[in-house]
Every structure is written in C-alpha cells, then in structure tokens.
C-alpha cells in the first residue's frame, strides 16, 4: 500500500475534571516512500512543552495496526469455537490486528519493535552511546513481550542490562482530574552497582500508552535512580494522543523523553480514555489506504454507524497477549453494547 507524502497538524483540547493545559497540536512531518518508513513529529502543548515522536511503518507494524491475512496456525479458531464462530475468519481472509492474540501477537510486536529501532532516531542513540550507557526496561505486563533487550542487541549491537519493572496505576483522589497515580511494586535493579547506575544515560522503555499515568510516574523514578540519565526512549506500539499529552504536561525529569510507536497515534473516547479507536483523518496515517481498508473491514452497523469509529485499537491491552479468550469476549461485549452485534453475527455478515 502506498505511502502518502504529507505533513499534518491535529489539534486537541482535553478537559478532564479540573485538569487544565491539555490543549495543543500534534505536528507530523512528511513521509518518504519506502517499505520501511519513519515519520517524525512532536506533540506540542499550548504552554510550550513538547514531546518528540517517531512513527514507524513496516510490514509488521501495518499488520498490527490494520489488516493482514488470517493464519490458520495461530490457534485463533480454537478460541473462536467457544463463541460459535470459528469458521468466519477462514471466509474473510483478512483480519485486523485486534484479533492477533497470544504468542502470535508477541512475535508480531517483537518484529515491529525491531523495526522501530531501525529509525534514524534510534540510530543516533546507538552511535552516540556505548556499552553500559543503555538499559532496557520492559514494563509489566505487556512490555515483557516486546523483546526490548533482544532488539537493542540485534539492531544497535549493544548488549545492555535489562531491568524488569512492575508499574501500574492505582486510584488516588489527590491527583487532579484523572484520580490515578503510578504505583511501583517491582524495579529489578539490585544487581547494578552505584558506578553502573551512574553510567546509565539512556533508558529504553517498553509499554503502550493510554492515559500516560504510568510513564509520568516512571519518568520521575528513573531520574531518581539514574542521576546521569539523558534520554528516555519509549517504544509504545499503541499510543493515545491523550496519554501523550499528559506525559508532556506532567513528566518531571531533565532527561529528554521521546515516543516511538507503530504507524499512527490513536484517539481516546470519553469518558474512558482507555477506549481508543483509530483517528479517521487520512493524514494521521502513514498509509491512508491501509486505514481505509481497515475501516471498510469493520463496516457499518444497522444504524449506519461506522464500527471502526469505536473499535478499540487495544481492547484488553495486556489481555491480548496473556488472555486471548478474555480479549475476544471483551470485543464481543463492546460490539454488542455499542452496535448491537454479537461477534458471530458480525463475522457472519
């Protein structure tokens, strides 16, 4: 599918409780035509804060975000059997990334993460920083499936320490607007000496972004643990504009934070900012043709509403990796609630 050469600006204005200042613009640069392509840009808040971006297009990232051939070896039909619709995918031929589950999803995302690290942005990191200066931090749960350390070695030639982090959000009424904060339960860096901590200048994180709560808290924690940290490179296959705006607004660190994601940024539907479909604007996509085909695959419901306007890009987020059955049940529940369609009825159309 052809890539479009176009710069684009997407304006946003998020009002969440008493939270202010979450208005601004996403600026995306031109795209060069290639089988492996990168689109740089920045999310800029009205108060002047910025968050640099790098979007990656490859065979793997397109397959994850849009459509691809159904694979009979993926085990998907066995799970679909429990919902009475195992043969539907064989008839359809193409399926969207939401239905790539479990180990098959892990393999695909690992390929996409490696492609992200082939960007000029990451190339500069690998050329400017040496052994012992880069650490990889997969964030539990789904970040453990990205193969960060393997990608840093394969693409950048750097054998780095890997620190497992269990960071998640918990309710906290003292946090304005969102009412949640990051809670850190595991940070497996006890093997590092003080000298090794001091040597770290780049942290490569792996986690998708919905509200941004975890990353906001983790950025501050990294600055505390690594006093000479200069850069935080977050690989987020799925990244919602709302969550990125919160990271730009509330992250507290002297280190530069940059986001690397697959293909396109995603929307966030109020009041639940974890419910995140694609933006329909063609200019938000490196491959507008892929977005059009994806949109047509989901189609319209009986009322004429486009299902892709509400089809969550992540659905269960981590569950898609760890609990495929729950992921499919969640998709069915949302199709029924929003469009009056069971998964079987939808696929049998």
Short mmCIF file of C-alpha atoms in Angstrom, two decimals:
data_model
loop_
_atom_site.label_atom_id
_atom_site.label_comp_id
_atom_site.label_asym_id
_atom_site.label_seq_id
_atom_site.Cartn_x
_atom_site.Cartn_y
_atom_site.Cartn_z
CA UNK A 1 0.00 0.00 0.00
CA UNK A 2 1.37 3.37 -0.98
CA UNK A 3 2.69 5.87 1.49
CA UNK A 4 1.48 9.45 1.34
CA UNK A 5 3.88 12.39 1.41
CA UNK A 6 2.17 14.91 3.66
CA UNK A 7 2.75 16.97 6.75
CA UNK A 8 -0.26 17.35 9.01
CA UNK A 9 -1.41 19.08 12.20
CA UNK A 10 -4.01 17.61 14.54
CA UNK A 11 -5.33 19.94 17.23
CA UNK A 12 -6.62 18.64 20.55
CA UNK A 13 -8.23 20.08 23.68
CA UNK A 14 -8.76 17.66 26.55
CA UNK A 15 -10.80 18.70 29.57
CA UNK A 16 -10.70 16.13 32.35
CA UNK A 17 -12.08 17.21 35.72
CA UNK A 18 -10.11 20.18 36.93
CA UNK A 19 -7.10 19.31 34.81
CA UNK A 20 -6.05 22.22 32.62
CA UNK A 21 -3.45 22.84 29.95
CA UNK A 22 -4.09 19.72 27.89
CA UNK A 23 -4.62 21.58 24.66
CA UNK A 24 -2.20 21.82 21.78
CA UNK A 25 -1.29 20.24 18.47
CA UNK A 26 0.28 17.07 17.08
CA UNK A 27 2.59 18.00 14.22
CA UNK A 28 3.54 15.18 11.85
CA UNK A 29 6.17 15.58 9.15
CA UNK A 30 6.30 14.30 5.57
CA UNK A 31 6.75 10.60 4.87
CA UNK A 32 9.24 9.22 2.38
CA UNK A 33 8.05 6.31 0.21
CA UNK A 34 9.66 3.05 1.37
CA UNK A 35 8.76 -0.44 2.60
CA UNK A 36 10.28 0.65 5.93
CA UNK A 37 9.42 4.27 6.66
CA UNK A 38 9.58 6.65 9.59
CA UNK A 39 7.51 9.75 10.28
CA UNK A 40 8.83 12.19 12.85
CA UNK A 41 6.88 14.88 14.61
CA UNK A 42 6.03 16.32 18.01
CA UNK A 43 3.13 16.80 20.37
CA UNK A 44 3.18 20.45 21.43
CA UNK A 45 1.15 21.83 24.33
CA UNK A 46 -0.17 25.37 24.42
CA UNK A 47 2.20 26.17 27.30
CA UNK A 48 5.24 25.35 25.15
CA UNK A 49 6.05 21.84 26.40
CA UNK A 50 6.89 19.33 23.67
CA UNK A 51 7.13 15.58 23.27
CA UNK A 52 9.06 14.34 20.19
CA UNK A 53 7.55 11.47 18.21
CA UNK A 54 8.71 8.86 15.70
CA UNK A 55 6.13 6.69 13.91
CA UNK A 56 7.25 3.51 12.15
CA UNK A 57 5.77 1.80 9.08
CA UNK A 58 6.81 -1.74 8.18
CA UNK A 59 5.15 -4.98 7.20
CA UNK A 60 4.88 -5.91 10.89
CA UNK A 61 3.55 -2.58 12.14
CA UNK A 62 0.98 -2.38 9.33
CA UNK A 63 -0.19 -5.91 10.12
CA UNK A 64 -0.55 -4.97 13.79
CA UNK A 65 -2.48 -1.74 13.26
CA UNK A 66 -4.58 -2.56 10.21
CA UNK A 67 -5.31 -5.79 8.27
CA UNK A 68 -3.47 -8.94 7.28
CA UNK A 69 -4.09 -12.48 6.09
CA UNK A 70 -5.62 -14.83 8.65
CA UNK A 71 -3.18 -17.51 9.78
CA UNK A 72 -4.72 -20.90 10.42
CA UNK A 73 -1.73 -21.82 12.61
CA UNK A 74 -2.40 -19.02 15.10
CA UNK A 75 -4.82 -21.08 17.22
CA UNK A 76 -7.46 -18.36 16.92
CA UNK A 77 -10.16 -20.66 15.54
CA UNK A 78 -9.94 -22.88 18.59
CA UNK A 79 -10.80 -19.96 20.85
CA UNK A 80 -13.49 -18.73 18.47
CA UNK A 81 -15.10 -22.16 18.73
CA UNK A 82 -16.20 -21.24 22.24
CA UNK A 83 -18.17 -18.34 20.75
CA UNK A 84 -19.59 -20.46 17.94
CA UNK A 85 -17.85 -18.62 15.07
CA UNK A 86 -14.60 -20.43 14.33
CA UNK A 87 -15.08 -20.67 10.56
CA UNK A 88 -15.79 -16.98 9.93
CA UNK A 89 -12.18 -15.89 9.64
CA UNK A 90 -11.43 -18.52 7.02
CA UNK A 91 -14.13 -16.96 4.86
CA UNK A 92 -13.00 -13.40 5.46
CA UNK A 93 -9.34 -13.93 4.57
CA UNK A 94 -8.24 -10.66 6.15
CA UNK A 95 -8.42 -9.84 9.85
CA UNK A 96 -7.46 -6.71 11.83
CA UNK A 97 -4.66 -6.58 14.38
CA UNK A 98 -7.10 -6.75 17.29
CA UNK A 99 -7.57 -10.45 16.50
CA UNK A 100 -3.87 -11.34 16.61
CA UNK A 101 -3.60 -12.84 20.07
CA UNK A 102 -1.25 -14.53 22.50
CA UNK A 103 2.07 -15.84 21.16
CA UNK A 104 1.23 -14.75 17.61
CA UNK A 105 0.84 -11.17 18.86
CA UNK A 106 4.14 -11.39 20.70
CA UNK A 107 6.00 -12.48 17.57
CA UNK A 108 4.46 -9.67 15.54
CA UNK A 109 5.11 -6.95 18.11
CA UNK A 110 8.71 -8.06 18.57
CA UNK A 111 9.23 -7.65 14.81
CA UNK A 112 7.63 -4.19 14.93
CA UNK A 113 9.78 -3.11 17.88
CA UNK A 114 12.92 -4.11 15.98
CA UNK A 115 11.68 -2.04 13.03
CA UNK A 116 11.15 0.96 15.33
CA UNK A 117 14.75 0.70 16.44
CA UNK A 118 15.91 0.91 12.82
CA UNK A 119 14.79 4.55 12.68
CA UNK A 120 17.37 7.33 12.32
CA UNK A 121 16.30 8.47 15.80
CA UNK A 122 17.39 5.20 17.39
CA UNK A 123 20.40 5.02 15.10
CA UNK A 124 21.73 8.20 16.67
CA UNK A 125 21.25 6.68 20.13
CA UNK A 126 23.22 3.57 19.24
CA UNK A 127 26.03 5.57 17.66
CA UNK A 128 26.27 8.20 20.42
CA UNK A 129 26.14 5.89 23.45
CA UNK A 130 28.29 2.90 24.29
CA UNK A 131 28.13 -0.30 26.30
CA UNK A 132 26.92 0.23 29.85
CA UNK A 133 25.20 3.51 28.98
CA UNK A 134 21.91 1.97 27.75
CA UNK A 135 19.42 -0.01 29.83
CA UNK A 136 16.20 -1.69 28.68
CA UNK A 137 13.14 -1.53 30.92
CA UNK A 138 10.20 -3.74 29.90
CA UNK A 139 7.16 -2.67 31.91
CA UNK A 140 4.87 -5.41 33.18
CA UNK A 141 2.67 -6.73 31.77
CA UNK A 142 2.72 -6.33 28.01
CA UNK A 143 6.13 -4.64 27.86
CA UNK A 144 7.63 -8.01 28.76
CA UNK A 145 6.50 -9.25 25.34
CA UNK A 146 8.31 -6.61 23.25
CA UNK A 147 11.78 -8.17 23.22
CA UNK A 148 13.50 -4.87 24.08
CA UNK A 149 16.89 -6.24 25.06
CA UNK A 150 16.96 -8.54 22.03
CA UNK A 151 16.09 -5.64 19.71
CA UNK A 152 18.78 -3.38 21.20
CA UNK A 153 21.35 -6.12 20.54
CA UNK A 154 20.11 -7.10 17.08
CA UNK A 155 19.66 -3.59 15.70
CA UNK A 156 22.06 -1.49 17.76
CA UNK A 157 24.75 -4.02 18.57
CA UNK A 158 24.55 -3.12 22.25
CA UNK A 159 24.37 -5.79 24.96
CA UNK A 160 22.54 -3.95 27.72
CA UNK A 161 21.28 -4.59 31.22
CA UNK A 162 17.55 -5.34 31.31
CA UNK A 163 15.52 -4.17 34.31
CA UNK A 164 12.05 -5.62 34.81
CA UNK A 165 9.60 -3.01 36.10
CA UNK A 166 6.14 -3.60 37.54
CA UNK A 167 4.47 -0.21 37.43
CA UNK A 168 0.73 0.30 37.22
CA UNK A 169 -1.86 2.92 38.09
CA UNK A 170 -3.94 2.99 41.28
CA UNK A 171 -6.76 5.25 42.41
CA UNK A 172 -5.70 8.47 44.12
CA UNK A 173 -8.24 11.25 44.66
CA UNK A 174 -5.40 13.73 45.25
CA UNK A 175 -4.33 13.58 41.59
CA UNK A 176 -6.26 16.33 39.76
CA UNK A 177 -8.66 15.28 37.05
CA UNK A 178 -7.54 11.70 36.45
CA UNK A 179 -7.71 10.46 40.04
CA UNK A 180 -4.92 7.91 39.46
CA UNK A 181 -1.20 7.71 40.07
CA UNK A 182 1.65 5.34 39.27
CA UNK A 183 2.44 2.64 41.83
CA UNK A 184 5.80 0.90 41.58
CA UNK A 185 5.90 -2.62 43.05
CA UNK A 186 8.98 -4.11 41.30
CA UNK A 187 12.15 -2.45 40.00
CA UNK A 188 14.70 -5.21 39.46
CA UNK A 189 17.91 -3.16 39.51
CA UNK A 190 19.55 -4.57 42.64
CA UNK A 191 22.28 -6.18 40.55
CA UNK A 192 23.55 -2.76 39.44
CA UNK A 193 26.35 -1.16 41.41
CA UNK A 194 26.41 2.56 42.12
CA UNK A 195 29.01 3.03 39.39
CA UNK A 196 26.82 1.13 36.90
CA UNK A 197 23.83 3.32 37.80
CA UNK A 198 25.92 6.42 37.30
CA UNK A 199 26.98 5.20 33.85
CA UNK A 200 23.42 4.89 32.54
CA UNK A 201 22.48 7.69 30.12
CA UNK A 202 19.70 6.11 28.03
CA UNK A 203 16.63 4.21 29.22
CA UNK A 204 14.69 2.26 26.59
CA UNK A 205 11.18 1.60 27.92
CA UNK A 206 8.52 -0.74 26.56
CA UNK A 207 4.84 -0.07 27.27
CA UNK A 208 1.77 1.13 25.40
CA UNK A 209 0.25 4.50 26.34
CA UNK A 210 -3.40 5.08 27.19
CA UNK A 211 -3.71 7.67 29.99
CA UNK A 212 0.05 8.13 30.39
CA UNK A 213 -0.19 7.75 34.18
CA UNK A 214 2.46 5.02 34.47
CA UNK A 215 5.00 6.81 32.29
CA UNK A 216 4.53 10.14 34.11
CA UNK A 217 5.43 8.47 37.40
CA UNK A 218 8.16 6.29 35.96
CA UNK A 219 10.00 9.20 34.31
CA UNK A 220 10.45 10.78 37.72
CA UNK A 221 11.54 7.45 39.24
CA UNK A 222 14.15 6.89 36.54
CA UNK A 223 15.62 10.35 37.11
CA UNK A 224 15.96 9.49 40.80
CA UNK A 225 17.61 6.10 40.23
CA UNK A 226 19.93 7.13 37.38
CA UNK A 227 21.43 10.55 38.17
CA UNK A 228 23.13 10.96 34.78
CA UNK A 229 20.17 9.92 32.64
CA UNK A 230 19.96 11.97 29.44
CA UNK A 231 17.34 10.24 27.28
CA UNK A 232 14.21 8.13 27.71
CA UNK A 233 13.15 6.31 24.54
CA UNK A 234 9.67 4.83 24.99
CA UNK A 235 8.59 2.16 22.49
CA UNK A 236 4.78 2.12 22.59
CA UNK A 237 3.12 0.12 19.79
CA UNK A 238 -0.18 1.79 20.75
CA UNK A 239 -0.13 5.42 21.89
CA UNK A 240 -3.18 7.60 22.55
CA UNK A 241 -2.87 11.35 21.98
CA UNK A 242 -4.49 11.96 25.36
CA UNK A 243 -1.90 9.90 27.21
CA UNK A 244 0.96 11.55 25.32
CA UNK A 245 -0.43 14.99 26.22
CA UNK A 246 -0.39 14.03 29.89
CA UNK A 247 3.20 12.77 29.61
CA UNK A 248 4.23 16.06 28.01
CA UNK A 249 2.36 18.08 30.64
CA UNK A 250 3.31 16.29 33.86
CA UNK A 251 6.61 14.42 33.39
CA UNK A 252 9.28 15.76 35.72
CA UNK A 253 12.81 14.98 34.58
CA UNK A 254 15.77 16.67 32.97
CA UNK A 255 16.01 13.75 30.53
CA UNK A 256 14.59 14.09 27.02
CA UNK A 257 11.57 11.81 26.51
CA UNK A 258 10.73 10.55 23.01
CA UNK A 259 7.93 8.23 21.85
CA UNK A 260 8.27 5.54 19.16
CA UNK A 261 5.03 3.89 18.02
CA UNK A 262 3.53 1.82 15.23
CA UNK A 263 2.02 3.56 12.18
CA UNK A 264 -0.29 6.14 13.81
CA UNK A 265 -1.42 7.74 17.05
CA UNK A 266 -4.82 6.68 18.33
CA UNK A 267 -7.85 8.54 19.62
CA UNK A 268 -9.40 8.37 23.10
CA UNK A 269 -13.16 8.30 23.59
CA UNK A 270 -14.50 10.00 26.72
CA UNK A 271 -15.23 9.22 29.42
CA UNK A 272 -12.93 6.16 29.29
CA UNK A 273 -9.56 7.20 27.87
CA UNK A 274 -8.52 3.57 27.57
CA UNK A 275 -11.12 3.12 24.83
CA UNK A 276 -9.08 4.17 21.82
CA UNK A 277 -10.03 3.74 18.15
CA UNK A 278 -8.10 4.97 15.12
CA UNK A 279 -8.45 8.55 14.00
CA UNK A 280 -10.40 8.60 10.76
CA UNK A 281 -8.42 11.50 9.25
CA UNK A 282 -6.32 10.07 6.42
CA UNK A 283 -3.49 12.47 7.24
CA UNK A 284 -2.99 10.83 10.64
CA UNK A 285 -1.88 7.62 8.91
CA UNK A 286 1.36 6.84 7.11
CA UNK A 287 -0.71 4.51 4.91
CA UNK A 288 -4.17 6.02 4.32
CA UNK A 289 -5.06 3.10 2.02
CA UNK A 290 -4.48 0.68 4.90
CA UNK A 291 -6.74 2.77 7.14
CA UNK A 292 -9.49 2.85 4.50
CA UNK A 293 -9.35 -0.94 4.09
CA UNK A 294 -9.38 -1.38 7.88
CA UNK A 295 -12.41 0.89 8.15
CA UNK A 296 -14.27 -0.98 5.42
CA UNK A 297 -13.48 -4.34 7.06
CA UNK A 298 -15.28 -3.26 10.25
CA UNK A 299 -18.09 -1.78 8.16
CA UNK A 300 -21.31 -0.23 9.45
CA UNK A 301 -23.99 -1.38 11.88
CA UNK A 302 -27.72 -1.39 11.23
CA UNK A 303 -27.93 2.30 12.11
CA UNK A 304 -25.28 3.21 9.57
CA UNK A 305 -22.62 3.99 12.21
CA UNK A 306 -19.06 3.03 11.30
CA UNK A 307 -17.81 0.38 13.72
CA UNK A 308 -14.18 1.46 13.24
CA UNK A 309 -15.08 4.76 14.92
CA UNK A 310 -15.45 2.86 18.20
CA UNK A 311 -13.39 -0.32 17.59
CA UNK A 312 -10.75 -0.02 20.29
CA UNK A 313 -7.22 -0.43 18.95
CA UNK A 314 -6.10 -2.11 22.17
CA UNK A 315 -9.28 -3.56 23.67
CA UNK A 316 -7.88 -5.55 26.60
CA UNK A 317 -4.36 -4.13 26.06
CA UNK A 318 -2.36 -6.71 28.06
CA UNK A 319 -5.10 -9.33 27.84
CA UNK A 320 -4.48 -9.61 24.09
CA UNK A 321 -1.06 -11.08 24.95
CA UNK A 322 -1.91 -13.03 28.09
CA UNK A 323 -5.59 -14.00 27.90
CA UNK A 324 -6.85 -14.40 24.31
CA UNK A 325 -10.25 -15.72 25.38
CA UNK A 326 -10.90 -12.68 27.54
CA UNK A 327 -9.84 -10.43 24.68
CA UNK A 328 -12.41 -11.97 22.34
CA UNK A 329 -15.15 -11.81 24.97
CA UNK A 330 -14.34 -8.14 25.52
CA UNK A 331 -14.57 -7.44 21.79
CA UNK A 332 -17.93 -9.20 21.66
CA UNK A 333 -19.25 -7.30 24.68
CA UNK A 334 -18.30 -3.97 23.14
CA UNK A 335 -19.71 -4.86 19.72
CA UNK A 336 -22.98 -5.79 21.38
CA UNK A 337 -23.09 -2.74 23.64
CA UNK A 338 -22.12 -0.17 21.01
CA UNK A 339 -23.52 -1.69 17.82
CA UNK A 340 -25.99 -4.41 18.78
CA UNK A 341 -23.86 -7.14 17.16
CA UNK A 342 -22.53 -10.38 18.62
CA UNK A 343 -19.12 -11.42 17.37
CA UNK A 344 -20.68 -14.32 15.44
CA UNK A 345 -23.32 -12.09 13.84
CA UNK A 346 -20.68 -9.52 13.00
CA UNK A 347 -18.29 -12.01 11.36
CA UNK A 348 -21.09 -13.87 9.58
CA UNK A 349 -22.20 -10.72 7.78
#
